[in-house]
Amino acid sequence: MQGPVKAPTIYDVARAAGVAASTVSRAFARPGRVNAATAERIRRAAAELGYRTGPLARAHDAGRTSMIALVLSDVTNPFYNEIIRGAQAAAAEAGYTVLLTDAQESGEREREALQRTMSTVEGIVLATSRMADPAIRAVARQRPVIVLNRVLTDLPCVVTDNRGGMRRAVEHLAELGHRRVTYAAGPQASWADAMRWWALREAAAELGLQARRIGPFAPVVAGGARAAAELCRGPVTAVVAYNDLMAIGVIRALSAAGVRVPEDTSVVGFDNIFAAELVTPALTTVAAPLHAMGFAAVRNLLAHTRGARTGSNEPVRLPSRLVVRASTGRGSG
Amino acid sequence: MQGPVKAPTIYDVARAAGVAASTVSRAFARPGRVNAATAERIRRAAAELGYRTGPLARAHDAGRTSMIALVLSDVTNPFYNEIIRGAQAAAAEAGYTVLLTDAQESGEREREALQRTMSTVEGIVLATSRMADPAIRAVARQRPVIVLNRVLTDLPCVVTDNRGGMRRAVEHLAELGHRRVTYAAGPQASWADAMRWWALREAAAELGLQARRIGPFAPVVAGGARAAAELCRGPVTAVVAYNDLMAIGVIRALSAAGVRVPEDTSVVGFDNIFAAELVTPALTTVAAPLHAMGFAAVRNLLAHTRGARTGSNEPVRLPSRLVVRASTGRGSG
DNA sequence: ATGAAAGCGCTAACAG
DNA sequence: CTGTTAGCGCTTTCAT
């Protein structure tokens, strides 16, 4: 057993090949400017030693890495699909590459990953961060940051109009004759969750509905199923879930329990993910302009990166709309 | 208009704050070890100049970045979900962080992203790469690489047993009384696609079924729908799709066209993605040990990274199994 | 075509 | 607590 041997440097190769380090460097970077024979000797020596260009040195003085990081709370969540695409589109437009970082729903992991990534990127988009405000500000001190789905004063943010979307959803439910709504809450650390519940209460109050809240639950199908269990206690005719994944969970669990959707109870989701129209019944949901959000985020970020002494940092608020499908129907009153 | 001004260095800050560069460094890295007042002055100066720690310098001498890259042909594809989780698990175990890179189904983008990322990571997992073999080998010369879902001689690979899986699927169909199978092909650049079609032919021949192939199609729901259109020409009782997404597309399009699944035609997918059990009818599919693949890949990679003079490079072949659900049924013969 | 030497921006080791 | 002095591994002048 030897333990990890120190990786060979360019100097080791130089020595082995009997040339100067600078020549080795050239041999790799500008093969044309070096004697074919010498180049060959160098290549051979390099291969022999298993030489690899050091992790961070090469670009050391280039200064620009042309990369930005997009940090997601959970890559696995289809919610991010379009956001990612939007971000990539904006990045490509400017010749940048997007590095994806997964926080695995943990503020801790997010911090750690960020710490490692930070130094290699020119800017960072925090999508639905699970970190606390101060941690985010700390990051922002190191690199230009733009926050998605959350508002922090003095930091550039891009959010959807949760309030308007929720309003539309509740109106829809009211029009169908429902007299009370239950909100199945998502993660506590989620800024959006707080906004949605708040918005639902407001809308319900104004429209004369009764509002109730259960949760929090994990923002995944299983979480929705758990919500459904709690739901059954008490007369529920309409539920709005934190997101589509949960809504799907609710529908499935409800159906399994013999409750018909939408005849017995209506279900509304949030986000309009791809699977929303795949399930049966197809999900009525509040659609966020996902692609546009990703795009706007990176656009803004790049502007800041280019040194734009940040002007006003009013959060960019993108509109959302209600997509009515089959999971909502007449309420019994 | 000024153009991007050269970014301020740690020295600029030091000068502005009237301290030594090392002190500035400390102020950022170990805030405790520096006089509060001095730290404050430094922070102020840094903020004033808009100073940010240089992209690649910080870890410069650490040598190890503790990061590996996982390159995906399409992050958006749920197929990768468990692979990602597996990779992260193995990485975490070794104190590494996984950087996700999306090739957006393009060999070109993959190359470019890789070029930028490469220097910052210690190793690379290429999952379902869209690059040509030589390009992959070129990357492997720069960093330890391990290839997923594809076999390249002399490079460490991790693949699933496509052959066995397909065999099981065809047997299943045969047992149900089907006399012919159609394969709806995926992307041409896909190594797995070639393997699957080949395996289907082999199995069909041995079991006395007729095999047909249509495609290629994009490996997404829309692609499956397009496949279904072609399917309708000719008497088809059983189809195996390149992956679950396509299979779902096939089912939906078929249903829309009045063809019942599985009564009229049976559909089998590949991968057993999350949505497979969500759709109606639930999808019969060949399940790959996704999590295990991601895990094994990173494990191996890390071993190579630690300098293990690569021994035998026999591809690691993980077993797959058939998950029978509702999309397959009795064939009319 | 090649070598010597001077950095790149930052951190660590060692004195004060 | 803070300044000085060496590098980190590689690239880039500038000679030769």
Coordinates of N, CA and C in Angstrom, one line a residue, chain A residues 91-222:
Chain A
A91 N -27.1 31.5 -21.1 CA -25.7 31.4 -20.9 C -25.0 31.2 -22.3
A92 N -25.6 30.3 -23.1 CA -25.1 30.0 -24.4 C -25.0 31.3 -25.2
E93 N -26.0 32.1 -25.1 CA -26.1 33.4 -25.8 C -24.8 34.2 -25.5
A94 N -24.3 34.1 -24.3 CA -23.2 34.9 -23.9 C -21.9 34.1 -23.9
G95 N -21.9 32.9 -24.4 CA -20.7 32.1 -24.5 C -20.3 31.5 -23.2
Y96 N -21.3 31.3 -22.3 CA -21.0 30.7 -21.0 C -21.5 29.3 -20.9
T97 N -20.9 28.6 -20.0 CA -21.3 27.2 -19.7 C -21.9 27.2 -18.3
V98 N -23.0 26.4 -18.2 CA -23.7 26.3 -16.9 C -23.2 25.0 -16.2
L99 N -22.8 25.2 -15.0 CA -22.4 24.1 -14.1 C -23.6 23.8 -13.2
L100 N -24.1 22.6 -13.1 CA -25.2 22.3 -12.2 C -24.7 21.8 -10.9
T101 N -25.3 22.3 -9.8 CA -24.9 21.8 -8.5 C -26.1 21.4 -7.7
D102 N -26.1 20.3 -7.2 CA -27.3 19.8 -6.5 C -27.1 19.9 -5.0
A103 N -28.1 20.5 -4.3 CA -28.0 20.7 -2.9 C -28.6 19.5 -2.1
Q104 N -29.2 18.7 -2.8 CA -29.9 17.5 -2.2 C -30.8 17.9 -1.0
E105 N -31.5 19.0 -1.2 CA -32.4 19.5 -0.2 C -31.8 19.8 1.1
S106 N -30.5 20.1 1.1 CA -29.8 20.4 2.4 C -29.0 21.6 2.3
G107 N -29.3 22.5 3.3 CA -28.5 23.8 3.3 C -27.1 23.5 3.5
E108 N -26.8 22.5 4.3 CA -25.4 22.1 4.6 C -24.6 21.7 3.3
R109 N -25.2 20.8 2.6 CA -24.6 20.3 1.4 C -24.4 21.5 0.4
E110 N -25.4 22.3 0.4 CA -25.4 23.5 -0.5 C -24.2 24.3 -0.2
R111 N -24.0 24.6 1.0 CA -22.9 25.4 1.5 C -21.6 24.8 1.0
E112 N -21.5 23.5 1.3 CA -20.2 22.9 1.0 C -19.9 22.8 -0.5
A113 N -20.9 22.5 -1.3 CA -20.7 22.4 -2.7 C -20.4 23.8 -3.2
L114 N -21.0 24.8 -2.7 CA -20.8 26.1 -3.1 C -19.4 26.5 -2.8
Q115 N -18.9 26.2 -1.7 CA -17.6 26.5 -1.3 C -16.6 26.0 -2.3
R116 N -16.8 24.8 -2.7 CA -15.9 24.2 -3.7 C -16.0 24.8 -5.1
T117 N -17.3 25.0 -5.5 CA -17.5 25.5 -6.8 C -17.2 26.9 -7.0
M118 N -17.5 27.7 -6.0 CA -17.5 29.1 -6.1 C -16.2 29.6 -6.8
S119 N -15.1 29.1 -6.4 CA -13.9 29.7 -7.0 C -13.7 29.5 -8.4
T120 N -14.5 28.5 -9.0 CA -14.3 28.2 -10.4 C -15.3 28.9 -11.3
V121 N -16.3 29.5 -10.7 CA -17.3 30.2 -11.6 C -17.3 31.7 -11.5
E122 N -17.8 32.3 -12.4 CA -17.9 33.8 -12.4 C -19.1 34.3 -11.8
G123 N -20.1 33.5 -11.6 CA -21.3 33.9 -11.0 C -22.2 32.7 -10.6
I124 N -23.2 33.0 -9.8 CA -24.0 31.9 -9.2 C -25.5 32.2 -9.2
V125 N -26.3 31.3 -9.7 CA -27.7 31.4 -9.6 C -28.2 30.4 -8.5
L126 N -28.8 30.9 -7.5 CA -29.3 30.1 -6.4 C -30.8 29.9 -6.7
A127 N -31.1 28.7 -7.1 CA -32.6 28.4 -7.4 C -33.2 27.7 -6.2
T128 N -34.1 28.4 -5.6 CA -34.8 27.8 -4.4 C -33.8 27.3 -3.4
S129 N -32.9 28.2 -3.0 CA -31.9 27.8 -2.0 C -32.4 27.4 -0.7
R130 N -31.7 26.4 -0.1 CA -32.1 26.0 1.2 C -31.3 26.6 2.3
M131 N -30.4 27.5 1.9 CA -29.6 28.2 2.9 C -30.3 29.3 3.5
A132 N -29.8 29.7 4.7 CA -30.4 30.8 5.4 C -30.0 32.1 4.8
D133 N -30.7 33.2 5.0 CA -30.4 34.4 4.4 C -28.9 34.9 4.6
P134 N -28.4 34.8 5.8 CA -27.0 35.3 6.0 C -26.0 34.5 5.2
A135 N -26.3 33.2 5.1 CA -25.3 32.3 4.3 C -25.4 32.8 2.9
I136 N -26.5 33.1 2.4 CA -26.6 33.5 1.0 C -25.9 34.9 0.8
R137 N -26.1 35.7 1.8 CA -25.4 37.0 1.6 C -23.9 36.8 1.7
A138 N -23.4 35.9 2.5 CA -22.0 35.6 2.5 C -21.5 35.2 1.2
V139 N -22.2 34.3 0.5 CA -21.8 33.9 -0.8 C -21.8 35.1 -1.8
A140 N -22.8 35.9 -1.7 CA -22.9 37.0 -2.6 C -21.8 38.0 -2.4
R141 N -21.1 37.9 -1.3 CA -19.9 38.8 -1.1 C -18.7 38.3 -1.9
Q142 N -18.8 37.0 -2.2 CA -17.7 36.4 -2.9 C -17.9 36.4 -4.4
R143 N -19.1 36.3 -4.9 CA -19.4 36.2 -6.3 C -20.7 36.8 -6.6
P144 N -20.9 37.3 -7.8 CA -22.2 37.8 -8.1 C -23.2 36.7 -7.9
V145 N -24.3 37.0 -7.3 CA -25.3 36.0 -7.0 C -26.7 36.5 -7.5
I146 N -27.5 35.6 -8.0 CA -28.9 36.0 -8.2 C -29.8 34.9 -7.7
V147 N -30.8 35.3 -7.0 CA -31.6 34.4 -6.3 C -32.9 34.1 -7.0
L148 N -33.3 32.9 -7.1 CA -34.5 32.5 -7.7 C -35.6 32.0 -6.7
N149 N -36.8 32.4 -6.9 CA -37.9 31.9 -6.0 C -37.7 32.4 -4.6
R150 N -37.2 33.5 -4.4 CA -37.0 34.0 -3.0 C -36.6 35.5 -3.1
V151 N -36.9 36.2 -2.1 CA -36.6 37.6 -2.1 C -35.7 38.0 -1.0
L152 N -34.5 38.5 -1.3 CA -33.6 39.0 -0.2 C -33.3 40.5 -0.6
T153 N -33.6 41.4 0.3 CA -33.4 42.8 0.0 C -31.9 43.0 -0.4
D154 N -31.7 43.8 -1.3 CA -30.4 44.2 -1.8 C -29.7 43.1 -2.6
L155 N -30.4 42.0 -2.8 CA -29.8 41.0 -3.7 C -30.7 40.9 -4.9
P156 N -30.1 40.8 -6.1 CA -31.0 40.6 -7.3 C -31.8 39.3 -7.2
C157 N -33.1 39.4 -7.4 CA -33.9 38.2 -7.3 C -34.9 38.1 -8.5
V158 N -35.2 36.9 -8.8 CA -36.3 36.6 -9.8 C -37.3 35.7 -9.2
V159 N -38.5 36.1 -9.1 CA -39.6 35.3 -8.5 C -40.8 35.3 -9.4
T160 N -41.6 34.3 -9.1 CA -42.9 34.3 -9.9 C -44.0 34.9 -9.0
D161 N -45.0 35.3 -9.7 CA -46.1 36.0 -9.0 C -46.9 34.9 -8.3
N162 N -46.4 34.4 -7.1 CA -47.2 33.4 -6.4 C -48.5 34.0 -6.0
R163 N -48.5 35.2 -5.6 CA -49.8 35.8 -5.1 C -50.9 35.7 -6.2
G164 N -50.5 36.3 -7.3 CA -51.5 36.3 -8.4 C -51.9 34.9 -8.8
G165 N -50.9 34.0 -8.9 CA -51.3 32.6 -9.3 C -52.2 32.0 -8.3
M166 N -51.9 32.2 -7.1 CA -52.7 31.6 -6.0 C -54.1 32.2 -6.1
R167 N -54.2 33.4 -6.3 CA -55.4 34.2 -6.4 C -56.3 33.5 -7.5
R168 N -55.7 33.4 -8.6 CA -56.4 32.8 -9.8 C -56.9 31.4 -9.4
A169 N -56.1 30.6 -8.7 CA -56.5 29.2 -8.3 C -57.7 29.3 -7.4
V170 N -57.6 30.1 -6.4 CA -58.7 30.2 -5.5 C -60.0 30.7 -6.1
E171 N -59.9 31.6 -7.0 CA -61.0 32.1 -7.7 C -61.7 31.0 -8.5
H172 N -60.8 30.2 -9.2 CA -61.3 29.1 -9.9 C -62.1 28.2 -9.1
L173 N -61.5 27.8 -7.9 CA -62.2 27.0 -7.0 C -63.5 27.6 -6.5
A174 N -63.5 28.9 -6.3 CA -64.7 29.5 -5.8 C -65.8 29.5 -6.9
E175 N -65.4 29.7 -8.1 CA -66.4 29.7 -9.2 C -67.0 28.3 -9.3
L176 N -66.2 27.3 -9.0 CA -66.8 25.9 -9.0 C -67.7 25.6 -7.9
G177 N -67.8 26.6 -7.0 CA -68.7 26.4 -5.9 C -68.1 25.9 -4.6
H178 N -66.8 25.8 -4.5 CA -66.2 25.4 -3.3 C -66.3 26.4 -2.2
R179 N -66.5 26.0 -1.0 CA -66.6 26.9 0.1 C -65.4 26.9 1.1
R180 N -64.5 25.9 0.9 CA -63.3 25.9 1.7 C -62.2 25.2 1.0
V181 N -61.0 25.7 1.3 CA -59.8 25.2 0.6 C -58.8 24.7 1.7
T182 N -58.1 23.7 1.4 CA -57.0 23.2 2.3 C -55.7 23.4 1.5
Y183 N -54.7 23.9 2.2 CA -53.4 24.1 1.6 C -52.5 23.0 2.2
A184 N -51.9 22.2 1.3 CA -51.0 21.1 1.7 C -49.6 21.7 1.6
A185 N -49.0 22.1 2.7 CA -47.7 22.8 2.7 C -46.5 22.0 2.3
G186 N -45.5 22.7 1.8 CA -44.2 22.1 1.4 C -43.2 22.3 2.5
P187 N -41.9 22.3 2.1 CA -40.8 22.4 3.1 C -40.9 23.8 3.8
Q188 N -40.5 23.7 5.1 CA -40.6 24.9 5.9 C -39.5 25.9 5.5
A189 N -38.4 25.4 5.0 CA -37.3 26.3 4.6 C -37.7 27.1 3.3
S190 N -38.8 26.7 2.7 CA -39.1 27.3 1.4 C -39.8 28.6 1.5
W191 N -39.2 29.6 0.9 CA -39.8 30.9 0.9 C -41.1 30.9 0.1
A192 N -41.1 30.1 -1.0 CA -42.3 30.1 -1.8 C -43.5 29.5 -1.1
D193 N -43.2 28.5 -0.2 CA -44.2 27.9 0.6 C -44.9 28.9 1.4
A194 N -44.1 29.7 2.1 CA -44.7 30.8 3.0 C -45.6 31.7 2.1
M195 N -45.0 32.1 1.0 CA -45.8 33.0 0.1 C -47.1 32.4 -0.3
R196 N -47.1 31.2 -0.7 CA -48.3 30.5 -1.2 C -49.4 30.4 -0.1
W197 N -48.9 30.0 1.0 CA -49.9 29.9 2.1 C -50.5 31.2 2.4
W198 N -49.6 32.2 2.5 CA -50.1 33.6 2.8 C -51.1 34.0 1.7
A199 N -50.7 33.8 0.5 CA -51.5 34.2 -0.6 C -52.9 33.5 -0.7
L200 N -52.8 32.2 -0.3 CA -54.1 31.5 -0.3 C -55.0 32.1 0.8
R201 N -54.5 32.3 1.9 CA -55.3 32.9 3.0 C -55.9 34.2 2.6
E202 N -55.1 35.0 2.0 CA -55.6 36.3 1.6 C -56.7 36.2 0.6
A203 N -56.5 35.4 -0.5 CA -57.5 35.2 -1.5 C -58.7 34.6 -0.9
A204 N -58.6 33.6 -0.1 CA -59.7 32.9 0.5 C -60.6 33.9 1.3
A205 N -59.9 34.7 2.1 CA -60.6 35.7 2.9 C -61.4 36.7 2.0
E206 N -60.7 37.1 1.0 CA -61.4 38.1 0.1 C -62.6 37.5 -0.6
L207 N -62.5 36.2 -0.9 CA -63.6 35.6 -1.7 C -64.5 34.8 -0.8
G208 N -64.3 35.0 0.5 CA -65.3 34.4 1.4 C -65.2 32.9 1.5
L209 N -64.0 32.3 1.3 CA -63.8 30.9 1.5 C -63.1 30.6 2.9
Q210 N -63.2 29.4 3.4 CA -62.5 29.1 4.6 C -61.2 28.5 4.2
A211 N -60.1 28.9 4.9 CA -58.8 28.3 4.5 C -58.3 27.5 5.7
R212 N -57.6 26.4 5.3 CA -57.0 25.5 6.3 C -55.6 25.1 5.8
R213 N -54.8 24.8 6.7 CA -53.4 24.4 6.2 C -53.0 23.1 6.9
I214 N -52.4 22.2 6.2 CA -51.8 21.0 6.8 C -50.4 20.9 6.3
G215 N -49.6 20.2 7.1 CA -48.2 20.0 6.7 C -47.3 20.5 7.8
P216 N -46.0 20.7 7.5 CA -45.4 20.6 6.2 C -45.1 19.2 5.7
F217 N -45.0 19.0 4.4 CA -44.7 17.7 3.9 C -43.5 17.8 2.9
A218 N -42.9 16.7 2.6 CA -41.8 16.7 1.6 C -42.4 17.0 0.3
P219 N -41.8 17.9 -0.5 CA -42.3 18.3 -1.8 C -42.2 17.3 -2.9
V220 N -42.6 16.1 -2.6 CA -42.5 15.0 -3.5 C -43.8 14.2 -3.5
V221 N -43.9 13.2 -4.4 CA -45.1 12.4 -4.5 C -45.5 11.8 -3.1
A222 N -44.5 11.2 -2.5 CA -44.7 10.6 -1.2 C -45.3 11.6 -0.2

